Coordinates of N, CA, C and O and ligand atoms in Angstrom, one line a residue:
M129 N -52.6 75.3 -5.2 CA -53.8 75.5 -5.9 C -53.8 76.1 -7.4 O -54.0 75.5 -8.6
I130 N -53.2 77.1 -7.4 CA -52.4 77.6 -9.0 C -51.9 77.1 -9.8 O -52.1 76.8 -10.5
K131 N -50.9 76.3 -8.9 CA -50.0 75.0 -9.8 C -50.8 74.6 -10.2 O -50.8 74.0 -11.3
K132 N -51.9 74.0 -9.3 CA -52.6 72.9 -10.2 C -53.8 73.3 -11.2 O -53.6 72.8 -12.2
I133 N -54.5 74.3 -11.1 CA -55.2 74.8 -11.9 C -54.0 75.0 -13.5 O -54.4 74.8 -14.5
N134 N -53.0 76.0 -12.7 CA -51.8 75.8 -14.4 C -51.7 74.8 -14.7 O -51.7 74.3 -15.9
F135 N -51.5 73.9 -14.0 CA -51.2 72.3 -14.7 C -52.2 71.6 -15.6 O -52.3 71.2 -16.4
I136 N -53.4 72.0 -15.0 CA -54.5 71.6 -15.7 C -55.0 72.1 -16.9 O -55.1 71.7 -18.3
V137 N -54.7 73.5 -17.0 CA -55.0 74.2 -18.3 C -53.7 73.8 -19.0 O -54.0 74.0 -20.3
S138 N -52.5 74.0 -18.9 CA -51.4 73.7 -19.7 C -52.0 72.1 -20.0 O -51.3 71.9 -21.5
G139 N -52.4 71.3 -19.8 CA -52.6 69.9 -20.2 C -53.3 70.0 -21.2 O -53.4 69.3 -21.9
F140 N -54.8 70.8 -20.9 CA -55.9 70.9 -22.0 C -55.2 71.7 -23.3 O -55.5 71.1 -24.2
F141 N -54.0 72.5 -22.9 CA -53.8 73.2 -24.0 C -52.8 72.2 -24.9 O -52.7 72.2 -26.2
L142 N -52.1 71.4 -24.3 CA -51.4 70.3 -25.2 C -52.3 69.7 -25.9 O -51.9 69.2 -26.8
L143 N -52.9 68.9 -25.3 CA -54.2 67.9 -25.3 C -54.4 68.9 -26.7 O -54.7 68.1 -28.1
W144 N -55.5 69.9 -26.7 CA -55.5 71.1 -28.1 C -54.4 70.8 -29.0 O -54.5 70.7 -30.6
L145 N -53.0 71.0 -28.4 CA -52.2 71.2 -29.8 C -51.8 69.7 -30.2 O -51.8 69.9 -31.8
I146 N -51.8 68.4 -29.7 CA -52.0 67.3 -30.6 C -53.0 66.8 -31.5 O -52.9 66.8 -32.7
I147 N -54.6 67.3 -30.9 CA -55.5 67.0 -31.7 C -55.4 68.1 -32.8 O -55.6 67.5 -34.0
A148 N -55.0 69.2 -33.0 CA -54.9 70.4 -34.1 C -53.4 70.1 -34.9 O -53.7 69.8 -36.0
A149 N -52.7 69.0 -34.7 CA -51.7 68.4 -35.2 C -52.3 67.4 -36.4 O -51.4 67.0 -37.3
I150 N -52.9 66.5 -35.7 CA -53.2 65.3 -36.6 C -54.3 65.8 -37.7 O -55.0 66.9 -37.6
P151 N -53.9 65.6 -39.1 CA -54.1 65.9 -40.4 C -55.5 65.2 -40.2 O -55.9 64.4 -39.5
P152 N -57.0 65.9 -40.4 CA -58.0 65.7 -41.1 C -57.7 64.2 -41.7 O -57.6 63.8 -42.6
N153 N -58.3 62.7 -40.6 CA -58.0 61.6 -41.4 C -59.5 61.1 -42.7 O -59.7 60.2 -42.9
Q154 N -60.7 62.4 -42.7 CA -61.3 61.8 -43.9 C -60.9 61.5 -44.9 O -61.4 60.7 -45.4
N155 N -60.3 62.2 -45.7 CA -59.7 61.7 -46.9 C -58.5 60.3 -47.1 O -58.8 59.4 -47.5
N156 N -57.9 60.3 -45.8 CA -57.4 58.9 -45.5 C -58.2 57.6 -45.3 O -58.3 56.4 -46.2
G157 N -59.5 57.8 -44.9 CA -60.8 57.3 -44.4 C -61.3 56.9 -46.2 O -61.5 55.5 -46.6
I158 N -61.5 57.8 -46.9 CA -62.0 57.5 -48.7 C -61.0 57.0 -49.2 O -61.2 55.8 -50.2
K159 N -59.4 57.1 -49.3 CA -58.6 56.5 -49.7 C -58.2 55.2 -49.4 O -58.3 54.3 -50.5
A160 N -58.4 54.8 -48.0 CA -58.3 53.2 -47.7 C -59.8 52.7 -48.8 O -59.8 51.5 -49.0
S161 N -60.9 53.2 -48.4 CA -62.1 52.5 -49.4 C -61.9 52.1 -50.5 O -62.6 51.4 -51.0
I162 N -61.3 53.0 -51.4 CA -60.9 53.2 -52.7 C -60.2 51.9 -52.9 O -60.3 50.9 -53.6
Q163 N -59.1 52.2 -52.0 CA -58.2 51.0 -52.3 C -58.8 49.7 -52.1 O -58.7 48.4 -53.0
R164 N -59.6 49.4 -51.0 CA -60.4 48.2 -51.1 C -61.3 47.9 -51.9 O -61.5 46.5 -52.1
G165 N -61.9 48.9 -52.5 CA -63.1 48.5 -53.5 C -62.4 48.2 -54.7 O -62.9 47.5 -55.5
E166 N -60.8 48.5 -55.0 CA -60.7 48.4 -56.2 C -60.3 46.4 -56.1 O -60.9 46.1 -57.6
K167 N -60.3 46.2 -55.2 CA -60.0 44.3 -54.9 C -61.0 44.2 -55.1 O -61.7 43.1 -55.9
V168 N -62.1 44.4 -54.6 CA -63.5 44.2 -55.1 C -64.0 44.3 -56.0 O -64.3 42.9 -56.8
Y169 N -63.7 45.2 -56.9 CA -63.9 45.7 -58.3 C -63.6 44.4 -59.3 O -63.7 43.8 -60.3
N170 N -62.1 44.4 -58.7 CA -61.2 43.2 -59.9 C -61.6 41.8 -59.7 O -61.7 41.4 -60.6
K171 N -62.6 41.7 -58.9 CA -62.8 40.0 -58.6 C -64.1 40.2 -58.9 O -64.6 39.0 -59.7
V172 N -64.9 41.0 -59.0 CA -66.6 40.9 -58.8 C -67.1 41.8 -60.3 O -67.7 41.0 -61.2
C173 N -66.5 42.7 -60.4 CA -67.2 43.6 -61.7 C -66.1 43.7 -62.9 O -66.9 43.9 -64.2
L174 N -65.2 43.5 -62.6 CA -64.1 43.5 -63.8 C -64.5 43.1 -65.1 O -64.6 43.0 -66.2
P175 N -64.9 41.4 -65.3 CA -65.2 40.7 -66.2 C -66.4 41.2 -66.8 O -66.2 40.8 -68.2
C176 N -67.5 42.0 -66.5 CA -68.3 42.7 -67.4 C -68.4 44.1 -67.8 O -68.2 44.2 -68.8
H177 N -67.8 44.7 -66.6 CA -67.7 46.3 -66.7 C -66.2 46.3 -67.4 O -65.6 47.7 -67.4
M178 N -65.1 45.5 -67.4 CA -64.1 45.7 -68.0 C -62.9 46.7 -67.1 O -63.4 47.4 -66.1
A179 N -61.6 46.3 -67.2 CA -60.5 47.2 -66.4 C -60.8 48.5 -66.2 O -60.5 49.0 -65.1
D180 N -60.7 49.2 -67.4 CA -60.8 50.7 -67.6 C -62.5 51.1 -67.2 O -62.8 52.4 -67.3
G181 N -63.4 50.2 -66.9 CA -64.9 50.5 -66.7 C -65.4 51.1 -67.9 O -66.2 51.4 -67.8
G182 N -64.8 50.7 -69.0 CA -65.3 51.0 -70.3 C -66.6 49.9 -70.9 O -67.0 50.0 -72.2
G183 N -66.7 48.8 -69.9 CA -67.9 47.8 -70.4 C -67.4 47.0 -71.9 O -66.4 47.2 -72.5
V184 N -68.3 46.3 -72.1 CA -68.5 46.0 -73.9 C -69.9 46.4 -74.6 O -70.8 46.1 -74.0
P185 N -69.7 47.1 -75.4 CA -70.4 47.7 -76.1 C -71.8 46.8 -76.8 O -71.3 45.7 -77.1
N186 N -72.9 47.4 -76.3 CA -74.0 46.5 -76.4 C -74.1 45.6 -75.9 O -75.4 44.7 -75.7
M187 N -73.7 44.9 -75.1 CA -73.4 43.8 -74.0 C -73.7 44.6 -72.5 O -74.3 44.3 -71.8
N188 N -72.4 45.0 -71.9 CA -72.3 45.5 -70.6 C -72.2 46.8 -70.7 O -71.0 47.6 -71.2
P189 N -72.8 47.7 -69.9 CA -72.6 49.1 -70.5 C -71.4 49.3 -69.2 O -70.5 48.8 -68.4
P190 N -70.7 50.6 -69.8 CA -69.2 51.2 -68.8 C -69.8 51.9 -67.7 O -71.1 52.2 -67.4
L191 N -68.8 52.2 -67.2 CA -69.0 52.7 -65.6 C -68.4 54.2 -65.7 O -68.2 55.0 -64.8
I192 N -68.4 54.9 -66.8 CA -67.5 56.1 -66.8 C -68.3 57.1 -67.0 O -69.4 57.1 -68.0
Q193 N -68.3 57.9 -66.4 CA -69.5 59.2 -66.0 C -71.0 58.7 -66.9 O -71.7 59.8 -67.2
T194 N -71.5 57.7 -65.9 CA -72.7 57.4 -66.4 C -73.9 57.8 -65.6 O -73.2 58.6 -64.4
S195 N -74.8 58.4 -65.6 CA -76.1 59.2 -64.6 C -76.2 58.1 -63.4 O -76.1 58.3 -62.2
Y196 N -76.0 56.8 -64.0 CA -76.0 55.6 -62.5 C -74.8 55.9 -61.5 O -75.3 55.8 -60.3
V197 N -73.8 55.9 -62.3 CA -72.7 55.9 -61.5 C -72.5 57.1 -60.5 O -71.8 57.0 -59.4
L198 N -72.7 58.7 -61.3 CA -72.4 59.7 -60.5 C -73.7 60.1 -59.6 O -73.7 61.0 -59.0
G199 N -74.9 59.3 -59.9 CA -76.0 60.2 -59.6 C -76.7 59.3 -58.1 O -75.7 58.9 -57.2
N200 N -78.2 59.3 -57.9 CA -78.7 58.8 -56.8 C -78.1 57.5 -56.2 O -77.8 56.5 -56.8
K201 N -77.7 57.9 -55.2 CA -76.7 56.7 -53.9 C -77.6 55.6 -54.0 O -77.6 54.3 -54.1
T202 N -78.9 55.4 -53.6 CA -80.3 54.5 -53.5 C -80.2 54.0 -54.6 O -80.0 52.5 -54.8
T203 N -79.9 54.0 -55.8 CA -80.3 53.3 -57.2 C -79.1 52.4 -57.1 O -79.2 51.3 -57.7
L204 N -78.0 53.4 -57.2 CA -76.6 52.8 -57.5 C -76.8 51.2 -56.6 O -76.2 50.6 -56.7
I205 N -76.6 51.8 -55.0 CA -76.7 50.5 -54.5 C -77.9 49.6 -54.6 O -77.2 48.4 -54.5
S206 N -78.8 50.0 -55.0 CA -79.8 49.0 -54.9 C -79.5 47.9 -56.4 O -79.7 47.0 -56.8
I207 N -78.6 48.6 -57.3 CA -78.3 47.8 -58.8 C -77.0 46.7 -58.3 O -77.7 45.3 -58.5
V208 N -76.3 47.1 -57.0 CA -75.4 46.0 -56.9 C -76.5 45.1 -55.7 O -76.0 43.8 -56.0
L209 N -76.9 45.1 -55.1 CA -77.8 44.4 -54.1 C -78.2 43.6 -55.2 O -78.7 42.4 -54.7
H210 N -79.4 44.2 -56.2 CA -80.5 43.1 -56.4 C -80.1 43.1 -58.4 O -81.1 42.7 -58.9
G211 N -79.1 43.4 -58.7 CA -78.8 43.4 -60.1 C -79.7 44.3 -60.9 O -80.4 45.4 -60.3
M212 N -79.3 44.2 -62.4 CA -79.9 45.0 -63.2 C -80.2 44.0 -64.3 O -79.3 43.6 -65.0
T213 N -81.6 44.1 -64.4 CA -82.0 43.3 -66.0 C -83.5 43.8 -66.6 O -84.1 43.5 -67.3
D214 N -83.0 45.3 -66.2 CA -84.0 46.3 -66.7 C -84.4 46.8 -68.0 O -85.4 47.1 -68.7
R215 N -83.4 46.4 -69.0 CA -83.2 46.5 -70.3 C -83.9 48.1 -70.7 O -84.5 48.4 -71.4
V216 N -83.3 48.9 -69.7 CA -83.6 50.7 -70.2 C -82.5 51.2 -70.7 O -81.4 50.5 -70.5
A217 N -82.3 52.3 -71.3 CA -81.5 52.8 -72.1 C -80.6 53.5 -70.7 O -81.1 54.2 -69.8
I218 N -79.1 53.3 -71.0 CA -78.3 53.8 -69.7 C -77.3 54.9 -70.6 O -76.5 54.6 -71.5
D219 N -77.8 56.1 -70.4 CA -77.5 57.4 -71.4 C -77.7 57.0 -72.3 O -76.1 57.6 -73.5
G220 N -78.5 56.6 -73.1 CA -78.9 56.5 -74.6 C -78.8 55.2 -75.1 O -78.9 55.1 -76.6
D221 N -78.2 54.0 -74.7 CA -77.7 53.1 -75.0 C -78.2 51.9 -74.4 O -78.4 52.1 -73.4
Y222 N -78.4 50.5 -75.3 CA -78.9 49.4 -74.7 C -77.9 48.4 -74.4 O -77.2 48.2 -75.6
Y223 N -78.3 47.6 -73.3 CA -77.1 46.6 -72.9 C -77.9 45.2 -73.1 O -79.3 44.9 -72.2
S224 N -77.5 43.9 -73.5 CA -78.2 43.0 -73.8 C -77.8 41.8 -72.7 O -79.0 40.9 -72.4
N225 N -76.9 42.2 -71.6 CA -76.5 41.2 -70.7 C -77.3 41.7 -69.4 O -77.9 42.4 -69.1
N226 N -77.2 40.7 -68.6 CA -78.0 40.6 -67.4 C -76.6 40.6 -66.3 O -76.1 39.8 -66.3
M227 N -77.1 42.1 -65.1 CA -76.3 41.9 -63.9 C -76.7 41.0 -63.1 O -78.0 41.4 -62.7
A228 N -76.5 40.4 -62.4 CA -76.7 39.3 -60.9 C -76.7 40.4 -59.8 O -76.0 41.3 -60.0
P229 N -77.6 39.4 -59.1 CA -77.7 40.6 -57.9 C -76.2 40.2 -57.1 O -75.8 39.0 -57.4
H230 N -75.5 41.1 -56.1 CA -74.3 40.7 -55.6 C -74.6 40.9 -54.1 O -73.9 41.6 -53.3
N231 N -75.9 40.4 -53.7 CA -75.8 40.8 -52.1 C -75.5 39.7 -51.2 O -75.3 39.8 -50.3
D232 N -74.5 38.8 -52.0 CA -73.6 38.1 -50.8 C -72.4 38.8 -50.6 O -71.7 38.4 -49.7
L233 N -71.9 40.2 -51.3 CA -70.8 40.9 -50.6 C -71.5 41.5 -49.3 O -72.8 42.1 -49.1
T234 N -70.4 42.2 -48.4 CA -70.9 42.5 -47.2 C -71.5 44.1 -47.6 O -70.8 44.8 -48.6
D235 N -71.8 44.9 -46.6 CA -72.1 46.3 -46.6 C -71.0 47.3 -47.1 O -71.0 48.3 -47.3
Q236 N -69.8 46.6 -46.3 CA -68.6 47.4 -46.3 C -67.8 47.2 -47.9 O -67.5 48.1 -48.5
Q237 N -68.1 45.8 -48.2 CA -67.4 45.7 -49.6 C -68.8 46.4 -50.7 O -67.7 47.1 -51.9
I238 N -69.7 46.5 -51.0 CA -70.4 47.5 -52.0 C -70.1 49.0 -51.4 O -69.8 49.4 -52.2
A239 N -69.9 49.2 -49.9 CA -69.3 50.5 -49.9 C -68.5 51.0 -50.8 O -68.0 51.9 -51.3
D240 N -67.2 50.1 -50.7 CA -66.0 50.6 -51.0 C -65.9 50.0 -52.4 O -65.4 51.0 -53.1
V241 N -66.7 49.0 -53.2 CA -66.5 49.1 -54.5 C -67.5 50.5 -55.5 O -66.8 50.7 -56.1
L242 N -68.6 50.7 -54.6 CA -69.0 51.8 -55.1 C -68.2 53.3 -55.0 O -68.4 54.0 -56.1
T243 N -67.7 53.4 -54.0 CA -66.9 54.2 -53.6 C -65.4 54.5 -54.8 O -65.4 55.2 -55.1
F244 N -64.7 53.4 -55.4 CA -64.0 53.1 -56.6 C -64.6 53.6 -57.7 O -63.8 54.3 -58.0
I245 N -65.6 52.9 -57.6 CA -66.2 53.3 -59.3 C -66.7 54.7 -59.3 O -66.3 55.6 -60.1
R246 N -67.1 55.4 -58.3 CA -67.1 56.7 -58.2 C -66.0 57.5 -58.1 O -66.2 58.9 -58.3
N247 N -65.3 57.1 -57.6 CA -63.9 57.8 -57.9 C -62.4 57.2 -59.1 O -61.5 57.2 -58.6
S248 N -62.7 56.7 -59.8 CA -62.0 56.0 -60.6 C -62.8 56.2 -62.3 O -63.9 56.7 -62.3
F249 N -61.8 56.0 -62.9 CA -62.5 56.1 -64.5 C -62.8 57.6 -64.8 O -63.4 57.9 -65.8
G250 N -62.1 58.7 -64.2 CA -62.5 59.7 -64.8 C -63.7 60.1 -63.6 O -64.1 61.5 -64.0
N251 N -64.2 59.5 -62.9 CA -65.4 60.0 -62.1 C -65.5 60.7 -60.9 O -63.9 60.3 -60.3
K252 N -65.7 61.6 -60.5 CA -65.7 62.1 -59.0 C -67.0 62.2 -58.5 O -67.7 63.1 -59.0
A253 N -67.0 61.8 -57.3 CA -68.3 61.7 -56.7 C -68.1 61.2 -55.1 O -66.8 60.7 -54.8
S254 N -69.1 61.7 -54.3 CA -68.9 61.4 -52.6 C -68.9 59.7 -52.7 O -69.1 58.9 -53.3
A255 N -68.2 59.7 -51.4 CA -68.0 58.3 -51.1 C -69.4 57.7 -50.8 O -70.4 58.2 -50.3
V256 N -69.4 56.4 -50.5 CA -71.4 55.2 -50.1 C -70.0 54.8 -49.5 O -69.4 54.4 -48.8
I257 N -71.2 55.1 -47.8 CA -70.7 54.2 -46.6 C -71.6 53.3 -46.3 O -72.5 52.9 -46.9
P258 N -71.0 52.1 -45.5 CA -71.6 50.7 -45.1 C -73.1 51.2 -44.8 O -73.9 50.6 -44.9
S259 N -73.6 52.1 -43.9 CA -74.6 52.6 -43.2 C -75.6 52.8 -44.4 O -76.8 52.5 -44.1
E260 N -75.2 53.1 -45.4 CA -76.3 53.7 -46.5 C -76.4 51.9 -47.4 O -77.9 52.3 -47.8
V261 N -75.6 51.4 -47.2 CA -76.0 50.0 -48.3 C -76.7 49.6 -47.2 O -77.8 48.8 -47.4
K262 N -76.5 49.6 -45.8 CA -77.3 48.6 -44.9 C -78.6 49.1 -44.4 O -79.6 48.2 -44.8
A263 N -78.9 50.2 -45.0 CA -80.3 50.9 -44.7 C -81.2 50.6 -45.9 O -82.5 50.0 -46.2
I264 N -80.6 50.4 -46.8 CA -81.3 50.1 -47.9 C -81.2 48.2 -48.2 O -82.2 48.1 -48.6
R265 N -80.5 47.6 -47.9 CA -80.5 46.1 -47.9 C -81.9 46.1 -46.7 O -82.4 45.1 -47.2
Q266 N -82.0 46.5 -45.8 CA -82.8 46.3 -44.7 C -84.5 46.5 -45.0 O -85.4 46.1 -45.0
K267 N -84.5 47.5 -46.3 CA -85.8 48.0 -47.0 C -86.1 46.5 -47.4 O -87.7 46.6 -48.0
N268 N -85.5 46.1 -47.9 CA -86.2 45.0 -48.8 C -86.0 43.5 -48.2 O -84.8 42.9 -48.1
Ligands
HEC59 C1 -72.5 39.5 -65.6 C2 -72.0 40.9 -65.9 C3 -71.8 41.9 -64.8 C4 -71.1 41.9 -63.6 C5 -70.2 40.5 -63.3 C6 -71.5 43.2 -63.1 N1 -72.6 43.8 -63.8 FE1 -73.0 45.6 -63.7 N2 -74.1 45.8 -65.0 C7 -74.2 44.7 -66.3 C8 -75.0 44.7 -67.3 C9 -75.4 44.2 -68.6 C10 -76.2 45.9 -66.9 C11 -77.0 46.6 -67.7 C12 -78.6 45.8 -67.3 C13 -79.5 46.6 -68.0 O1 -79.2 47.1 -69.0 O2 -80.5 45.6 -67.6 C14 -74.9 46.5 -65.5 C15 -75.4 47.8 -64.7 C16 -74.7 48.1 -63.9 C17 -75.1 50.0 -63.4 C18 -75.7 51.0 -64.0 C19 -75.5 51.2 -65.3 C20 -74.3 51.8 -65.6 O3 -73.4 51.5 -66.6 O4 -74.1 53.0 -64.8 C21 -73.8 49.9 -62.5 C22 -73.4 50.7 -62.0 C23 -73.3 48.7 -62.2 N3 -73.7 47.6 -63.4 C24 -72.0 48.3 -61.8 C25 -71.7 47.2 -61.3 C26 -70.7 46.8 -59.8 C27 -70.1 47.6 -58.9 C28 -70.2 45.3 -60.2 C29 -69.5 44.7 -59.1 C30 -70.1 44.7 -57.8 C31 -71.3 45.0 -61.1 N4 -71.8 46.0 -62.1 C32 -71.1 43.6 -62.0 C33 -73.5 43.5 -66.1 C34 -72.6 43.1 -64.7

């Protein structure tokens, strides 16, 4: 009996040791998302927003430290899903081109590309996850 309890207890201890030894993979999750997002960016967004995220003056806005990129995720996700033709000032400047909707991208692709831009070009902001994209896609 004692042997059995001993066996169970040491079993749990071993299990705990294994779990404690695995590094938290949250960072790996973000890293992988950024890597996938870069591919989406290069294919879909780069022609307008450029490789360095600098955009084209008066035509396509930069993605460097803008209030949209770093700000409210709902607005940011909506811009990719629905495009942007508002012609509003983006941190003080106006841009003449139109951004088409990109709702052909999957929730995962949009989450990845936004996580990529929020953590590239000198930006640092939290990740966007597919369920957040899904929720906003379903609202419309
Ligand atoms: C056809 C060119 C074009 C493509 C492709 C494009 N955009 Fe845009 N984007 C624009 C323009 C132009 C605006 C501003 C529109 C306005 O002022 O009404 C804009 C606005 C934005 C904004 C908000 C303003 C800012 O600079 O912070 C974000 C964020 C953004 N785009 C991200 C993306 C992402 C991510 C992709 C790829 C999935 C993408 N865009 C693809 C042209 C483009």
